[in-house]
mmCIF file with all atom_site columns, C-alpha atoms in Angstrom:
data_model
loop_
_atom_site.group_PDB
_atom_site.id
_atom_site.type_symbol
_atom_site.label_atom_id
_atom_site.label_alt_id
_atom_site.label_comp_id
_atom_site.label_asym_id
_atom_site.label_entity_id
_atom_site.label_seq_id
_atom_site.pdbx_PDB_ins_code
_atom_site.Cartn_x
_atom_site.Cartn_y
_atom_site.Cartn_z
_atom_site.occupancy
_atom_site.B_iso_or_equiv
_atom_site.pdbx_formal_charge
_atom_site.auth_seq_id
_atom_site.auth_comp_id
_atom_site.auth_asym_id
_atom_site.auth_atom_id
_atom_site.pdbx_PDB_model_num
ATOM 1   C CA . UNK A 1 1   ? 8.574   78.520  -77.407  1.00 0.00 ? 165 UNK A CA 1
ATOM 2   C CA . UNK A 1 2   ? 5.146   79.068  -78.789  1.00 0.00 ? 166 UNK A CA 1
ATOM 3   C CA . UNK A 1 3   ? 5.145   82.685  -78.342  1.00 0.00 ? 167 UNK A CA 1
ATOM 4   C CA . UNK A 1 4   ? 8.547   83.016  -79.844  1.00 0.00 ? 168 UNK A CA 1
ATOM 5   C CA . UNK A 1 5   ? 7.509   80.963  -82.847  1.00 0.00 ? 169 UNK A CA 1
ATOM 6   C CA . UNK A 1 6   ? 4.170   82.976  -83.177  1.00 0.00 ? 170 UNK A CA 1
ATOM 7   C CA . UNK A 1 7   ? 6.171   86.427  -83.034  1.00 0.00 ? 171 UNK A CA 1
ATOM 8   C CA . UNK A 1 8   ? 8.879   85.205  -85.588  1.00 0.00 ? 172 UNK A CA 1
ATOM 9   C CA . UNK A 1 9   ? 6.072   83.785  -87.773  1.00 0.00 ? 173 UNK A CA 1
ATOM 10  C CA . UNK A 1 10  ? 4.371   87.010  -87.715  1.00 0.00 ? 174 UNK A CA 1
ATOM 11  C CA . UNK A 1 11  ? 7.362   89.086  -88.553  1.00 0.00 ? 175 UNK A CA 1
ATOM 12  C CA . UNK A 1 12  ? 8.207   86.735  -91.405  1.00 0.00 ? 176 UNK A CA 1
ATOM 13  C CA . UNK A 1 13  ? 4.841   85.928  -92.604  1.00 0.00 ? 177 UNK A CA 1
ATOM 14  C CA . UNK A 1 14  ? 3.040   89.167  -92.568  1.00 0.00 ? 178 UNK A CA 1
ATOM 15  C CA . UNK A 1 15  ? 5.088   91.038  -95.216  1.00 0.00 ? 179 UNK A CA 1
ATOM 16  C CA . UNK A 1 16  ? 4.893   88.214  -97.613  1.00 0.00 ? 180 UNK A CA 1
ATOM 17  C CA . UNK A 1 17  ? 1.161   88.063  -97.012  1.00 0.00 ? 181 UNK A CA 1
ATOM 18  C CA . UNK A 1 18  ? 0.766   91.574  -97.664  1.00 0.00 ? 182 UNK A CA 1
ATOM 19  C CA . UNK A 1 19  ? 2.876   91.685  -100.771 1.00 0.00 ? 183 UNK A CA 1
ATOM 20  C CA . UNK A 1 20  ? 1.748   88.435  -102.462 1.00 0.00 ? 184 UNK A CA 1
ATOM 21  C CA . UNK A 1 21  ? -1.813  88.077  -101.288 1.00 0.00 ? 185 UNK A CA 1
ATOM 22  C CA . UNK A 1 22  ? -2.889  91.767  -101.108 1.00 0.00 ? 186 UNK A CA 1
ATOM 23  C CA . UNK A 1 23  ? -0.581  93.366  -103.524 1.00 0.00 ? 187 UNK A CA 1
ATOM 24  C CA . UNK A 1 24  ? 0.552   96.037  -101.168 1.00 0.00 ? 188 UNK A CA 1
ATOM 25  C CA . UNK A 1 25  ? 3.579   98.106  -102.031 1.00 0.00 ? 189 UNK A CA 1
ATOM 26  C CA . UNK A 1 26  ? 6.747   98.082  -99.958  1.00 0.00 ? 190 UNK A CA 1
ATOM 27  C CA . UNK A 1 27  ? 5.904   101.475 -98.478  1.00 0.00 ? 191 UNK A CA 1
ATOM 28  C CA . UNK A 1 28  ? 2.648   100.392 -97.300  1.00 0.00 ? 192 UNK A CA 1
ATOM 29  C CA . UNK A 1 29  ? 3.964   97.040  -96.049  1.00 0.00 ? 193 UNK A CA 1
ATOM 30  C CA . UNK A 1 30  ? 6.959   98.906  -93.897  1.00 0.00 ? 194 UNK A CA 1
ATOM 31  C CA . UNK A 1 31  ? 3.809   101.229 -92.220  1.00 0.00 ? 195 UNK A CA 1
ATOM 32  C CA . UNK A 1 32  ? 1.605   98.177  -91.517  1.00 0.00 ? 196 UNK A CA 1
ATOM 33  C CA . UNK A 1 33  ? 4.409   96.143  -90.162  1.00 0.00 ? 197 UNK A CA 1
ATOM 34  C CA . UNK A 1 34  ? 5.552   99.084  -87.877  1.00 0.00 ? 198 UNK A CA 1
ATOM 35  C CA . UNK A 1 35  ? 2.420   98.877  -86.050  1.00 0.00 ? 199 UNK A CA 1
ATOM 36  C CA . UNK A 1 36  ? 3.240   95.440  -84.996  1.00 0.00 ? 200 UNK A CA 1
ATOM 37  C CA . UNK A 1 37  ? 6.292   97.032  -83.217  1.00 0.00 ? 201 UNK A CA 1
ATOM 38  C CA . UNK A 1 38  ? 4.269   99.967  -81.735  1.00 0.00 ? 202 UNK A CA 1
ATOM 39  C CA . UNK A 1 39  ? 1.734   97.508  -80.356  1.00 0.00 ? 203 UNK A CA 1
ATOM 40  C CA . UNK A 1 40  ? 4.419   95.434  -79.036  1.00 0.00 ? 204 UNK A CA 1
ATOM 41  C CA . UNK A 1 41  ? 5.907   98.314  -77.207  1.00 0.00 ? 205 UNK A CA 1
ATOM 42  C CA . UNK A 1 42  ? 2.670   99.679  -75.966  1.00 0.00 ? 206 UNK A CA 1
ATOM 43  C CA . UNK A 1 43  ? 1.468   96.084  -74.735  1.00 0.00 ? 207 UNK A CA 1
ATOM 44  C CA . UNK A 1 44  ? 4.805   95.388  -72.910  1.00 0.00 ? 208 UNK A CA 1
ATOM 45  C CA . UNK A 1 45  ? 4.455   98.402  -70.874  1.00 0.00 ? 209 UNK A CA 1
ATOM 46  C CA . UNK A 1 46  ? 0.633   98.103  -70.275  1.00 0.00 ? 210 UNK A CA 1
ATOM 47  C CA . UNK A 1 47  ? 0.417   94.267  -69.941  1.00 0.00 ? 211 UNK A CA 1
ATOM 48  C CA . UNK A 1 48  ? 3.503   94.428  -67.653  1.00 0.00 ? 212 UNK A CA 1
ATOM 49  C CA . UNK A 1 49  ? 1.917   96.842  -65.493  1.00 0.00 ? 213 UNK A CA 1
ATOM 50  C CA . UNK A 1 50  ? -1.411  94.929  -65.422  1.00 0.00 ? 214 UNK A CA 1
ATOM 51  C CA . UNK A 1 51  ? 0.608   91.632  -64.537  1.00 0.00 ? 215 UNK A CA 1
ATOM 52  C CA . UNK A 1 52  ? 2.487   93.335  -61.815  1.00 0.00 ? 216 UNK A CA 1
ATOM 53  C CA . UNK A 1 53  ? -0.314  95.428  -60.097  1.00 0.00 ? 217 UNK A CA 1
ATOM 54  C CA . UNK A 1 54  ? -3.300  92.992  -60.393  1.00 0.00 ? 218 UNK A CA 1
ATOM 55  C CA . UNK A 1 55  ? -2.325  89.548  -60.909  1.00 0.00 ? 219 UNK A CA 1
ATOM 56  C CA . UNK A 1 56  ? 1.228   89.542  -59.362  1.00 0.00 ? 220 UNK A CA 1
ATOM 57  C CA . UNK A 1 57  ? 2.429   86.872  -61.814  1.00 0.00 ? 221 UNK A CA 1
ATOM 58  C CA . UNK A 1 58  ? 2.514   86.841  -65.530  1.00 0.00 ? 222 UNK A CA 1
ATOM 59  C CA . UNK A 1 59  ? 0.345   83.533  -66.468  1.00 0.00 ? 223 UNK A CA 1
ATOM 60  C CA . UNK A 1 60  ? -3.193  84.910  -66.513  1.00 0.00 ? 224 UNK A CA 1
ATOM 61  C CA . UNK A 1 61  ? -2.153  87.923  -68.520  1.00 0.00 ? 225 UNK A CA 1
ATOM 62  C CA . UNK A 1 62  ? -0.267  85.701  -70.955  1.00 0.00 ? 226 UNK A CA 1
ATOM 63  C CA . UNK A 1 63  ? -3.092  83.098  -71.426  1.00 0.00 ? 227 UNK A CA 1
ATOM 64  C CA . UNK A 1 64  ? -5.484  85.810  -72.209  1.00 0.00 ? 228 UNK A CA 1
ATOM 65  C CA . UNK A 1 65  ? -3.113  87.645  -74.431  1.00 0.00 ? 229 UNK A CA 1
ATOM 66  C CA . UNK A 1 66  ? -2.301  84.679  -76.406  1.00 0.00 ? 230 UNK A CA 1
ATOM 67  C CA . UNK A 1 67  ? -5.992  83.741  -76.747  1.00 0.00 ? 231 UNK A CA 1
ATOM 68  C CA . UNK A 1 68  ? -6.806  87.132  -78.193  1.00 0.00 ? 232 UNK A CA 1
ATOM 69  C CA . UNK A 1 69  ? -3.790  87.304  -80.246  1.00 0.00 ? 233 UNK A CA 1
ATOM 70  C CA . UNK A 1 70  ? -4.866  84.172  -81.782  1.00 0.00 ? 234 UNK A CA 1
ATOM 71  C CA . UNK A 1 71  ? -8.024  85.403  -82.755  1.00 0.00 ? 235 UNK A CA 1
ATOM 72  C CA . UNK A 1 72  ? -6.838  88.507  -84.201  1.00 0.00 ? 236 UNK A CA 1
ATOM 73  C CA . UNK A 1 73  ? -4.359  86.531  -86.224  1.00 0.00 ? 237 UNK A CA 1
ATOM 74  C CA . UNK A 1 74  ? -7.391  84.651  -87.739  1.00 0.00 ? 238 UNK A CA 1
ATOM 75  C CA . UNK A 1 75  ? -9.127  88.023  -88.408  1.00 0.00 ? 239 UNK A CA 1
ATOM 76  C CA . UNK A 1 76  ? -6.342  89.411  -90.364  1.00 0.00 ? 240 UNK A CA 1
ATOM 77  C CA . UNK A 1 77  ? -6.600  86.663  -92.832  1.00 0.00 ? 241 UNK A CA 1
ATOM 78  C CA . UNK A 1 78  ? -10.148 87.096  -92.961  1.00 0.00 ? 242 UNK A CA 1
ATOM 79  C CA . UNK A 1 79  ? -10.412 90.748  -92.752  1.00 0.00 ? 243 UNK A CA 1
ATOM 80  C CA . UNK A 1 80  ? -7.630  92.084  -94.700  1.00 0.00 ? 244 UNK A CA 1
ATOM 81  C CA . UNK A 1 81  ? -9.474  92.549  -97.733  1.00 0.00 ? 245 UNK A CA 1
ATOM 82  C CA . UNK A 1 82  ? -11.478 95.251  -96.264  1.00 0.00 ? 246 UNK A CA 1
ATOM 83  C CA . UNK A 1 83  ? -8.797  97.825  -96.180  1.00 0.00 ? 247 UNK A CA 1
ATOM 84  C CA . UNK A 1 84  ? -5.498  99.014  -94.689  1.00 0.00 ? 248 UNK A CA 1
ATOM 85  C CA . UNK A 1 85  ? -7.171  100.981 -91.854  1.00 0.00 ? 249 UNK A CA 1
ATOM 86  C CA . UNK A 1 86  ? -8.778  97.516  -90.382  1.00 0.00 ? 250 UNK A CA 1
ATOM 87  C CA . UNK A 1 87  ? -5.376  95.759  -90.874  1.00 0.00 ? 251 UNK A CA 1
ATOM 88  C CA . UNK A 1 88  ? -3.465  98.516  -89.248  1.00 0.00 ? 252 UNK A CA 1
ATOM 89  C CA . UNK A 1 89  ? -5.609  98.072  -86.146  1.00 0.00 ? 253 UNK A CA 1
ATOM 90  C CA . UNK A 1 90  ? -5.511  94.299  -86.059  1.00 0.00 ? 254 UNK A CA 1
ATOM 91  C CA . UNK A 1 91  ? -1.628  94.319  -86.627  1.00 0.00 ? 255 UNK A CA 1
ATOM 92  C CA . UNK A 1 92  ? -1.256  96.667  -83.826  1.00 0.00 ? 256 UNK A CA 1
ATOM 93  C CA . UNK A 1 93  ? -3.230  94.529  -81.286  1.00 0.00 ? 257 UNK A CA 1
ATOM 94  C CA . UNK A 1 94  ? -1.538  91.381  -82.462  1.00 0.00 ? 258 UNK A CA 1
ATOM 95  C CA . UNK A 1 95  ? 1.594   93.202  -81.435  1.00 0.00 ? 259 UNK A CA 1
ATOM 96  C CA . UNK A 1 96  ? -0.133  94.255  -78.072  1.00 0.00 ? 260 UNK A CA 1
ATOM 97  C CA . UNK A 1 97  ? -1.051  90.830  -77.339  1.00 0.00 ? 261 UNK A CA 1
ATOM 98  C CA . UNK A 1 98  ? 1.632   88.388  -78.773  1.00 0.00 ? 262 UNK A CA 1
ATOM 99  C CA . UNK A 1 99  ? 4.913   90.486  -79.091  1.00 0.00 ? 263 UNK A CA 1
ATOM 100 C CA . UNK A 1 100 ? 4.357   92.090  -75.642  1.00 0.00 ? 264 UNK A CA 1
ATOM 101 C CA . UNK A 1 101 ? 4.269   88.701  -73.997  1.00 0.00 ? 265 UNK A CA 1
ATOM 102 C CA . UNK A 1 102 ? 7.223   87.497  -75.886  1.00 0.00 ? 266 UNK A CA 1
ATOM 103 C CA . UNK A 1 103 ? 9.158   90.557  -74.356  1.00 0.00 ? 267 UNK A CA 1
ATOM 104 C CA . UNK A 1 104 ? 7.718   90.248  -70.758  1.00 0.00 ? 268 UNK A CA 1
ATOM 105 C CA . UNK A 1 105 ? 8.392   86.359  -70.539  1.00 0.00 ? 269 UNK A CA 1
ATOM 106 C CA . UNK A 1 106 ? 11.799  86.948  -72.068  1.00 0.00 ? 270 UNK A CA 1
ATOM 107 C CA . UNK A 1 107 ? 12.569  89.796  -69.654  1.00 0.00 ? 271 UNK A CA 1
ATOM 108 C CA . UNK A 1 108 ? 11.137  88.128  -66.602  1.00 0.00 ? 272 UNK A CA 1
ATOM 109 C CA . UNK A 1 109 ? 12.809  84.765  -67.279  1.00 0.00 ? 273 UNK A CA 1
ATOM 110 C CA . UNK A 1 110 ? 16.246  86.615  -67.776  1.00 0.00 ? 274 UNK A CA 1
ATOM 111 C CA . UNK A 1 111 ? 15.657  88.485  -64.556  1.00 0.00 ? 275 UNK A CA 1
ATOM 112 C CA . UNK A 1 112 ? 14.580  85.381  -62.639  1.00 0.00 ? 276 UNK A CA 1
ATOM 113 C CA . UNK A 1 113 ? 17.713  83.568  -63.869  1.00 0.00 ? 277 UNK A CA 1
ATOM 114 C CA . UNK A 1 114 ? 20.078  86.301  -62.898  1.00 0.00 ? 278 UNK A CA 1
ATOM 115 C CA . UNK A 1 115 ? 18.901  85.920  -59.262  1.00 0.00 ? 279 UNK A CA 1
ATOM 116 C CA . UNK A 1 116 ? 20.272  82.416  -59.153  1.00 0.00 ? 280 UNK A CA 1
ATOM 117 C CA . UNK A 1 117 ? 23.492  82.027  -57.108  1.00 0.00 ? 281 UNK A CA 1
ATOM 118 C CA . UNK A 1 118 ? 25.065  79.810  -59.620  1.00 0.00 ? 282 UNK A CA 1
ATOM 119 C CA . UNK A 1 119 ? 24.830  82.424  -62.398  1.00 0.00 ? 283 UNK A CA 1
ATOM 120 C CA . UNK A 1 120 ? 25.435  85.589  -60.256  1.00 0.00 ? 284 UNK A CA 1
ATOM 121 C CA . UNK A 1 121 ? 29.078  85.075  -60.167  1.00 0.00 ? 285 UNK A CA 1
ATOM 122 C CA . UNK A 1 122 ? 29.494  83.763  -63.751  1.00 0.00 ? 286 UNK A CA 1
ATOM 123 C CA . UNK A 1 123 ? 28.830  86.619  -66.180  1.00 0.00 ? 287 UNK A CA 1
ATOM 124 C CA . UNK A 1 124 ? 29.527  84.331  -69.200  1.00 0.00 ? 288 UNK A CA 1
ATOM 125 C CA . UNK A 1 125 ? 26.930  81.939  -68.411  1.00 0.00 ? 289 UNK A CA 1
ATOM 126 C CA . UNK A 1 126 ? 24.538  84.562  -67.597  1.00 0.00 ? 290 UNK A CA 1
ATOM 127 C CA . UNK A 1 127 ? 25.134  86.155  -70.902  1.00 0.00 ? 291 UNK A CA 1
ATOM 128 C CA . UNK A 1 128 ? 24.794  82.923  -72.560  1.00 0.00 ? 292 UNK A CA 1
ATOM 129 C CA . UNK A 1 129 ? 21.342  82.391  -70.935  1.00 0.00 ? 293 UNK A CA 1
ATOM 130 C CA . UNK A 1 130 ? 20.201  85.645  -71.791  1.00 0.00 ? 294 UNK A CA 1
ATOM 131 C CA . UNK A 1 131 ? 21.111  85.237  -75.293  1.00 0.00 ? 295 UNK A CA 1
ATOM 132 C CA . UNK A 1 132 ? 19.389  81.871  -75.618  1.00 0.00 ? 296 UNK A CA 1
ATOM 133 C CA . UNK A 1 133 ? 16.282  83.461  -74.290  1.00 0.00 ? 297 UNK A CA 1
ATOM 134 C CA . UNK A 1 134 ? 16.221  86.472  -76.672  1.00 0.00 ? 298 UNK A CA 1
ATOM 135 C CA . UNK A 1 135 ? 16.915  84.282  -79.576  1.00 0.00 ? 299 UNK A CA 1
#
């Protein structure tokens, strides 16, 4: 729940912050927020591989990613006045750490649930559970 809240919080808060606090134009806001998505995709692949190859589970990677993501979030607020290049870098790595963990947890939870015998034969129940996980 925390990861989902953090992900949606960033997605809704960041454009408003860039527009109202830093007076960015819509074109710049679109570019900066796109780096969150690029970081999420990159992080999902890289952190997913890391958790599979090294740890064999997602807990250690998720913990350190969320810890780093929280620190990066604070840095966005503090360092955002120093230019858009720093902001692009920070937003990319917030997506890499927080957004990717959201994807990894949702995907693995849906996969784990799909293996349950009670849901295997009931496509509607499986679709409902997957929909709840993905939001």
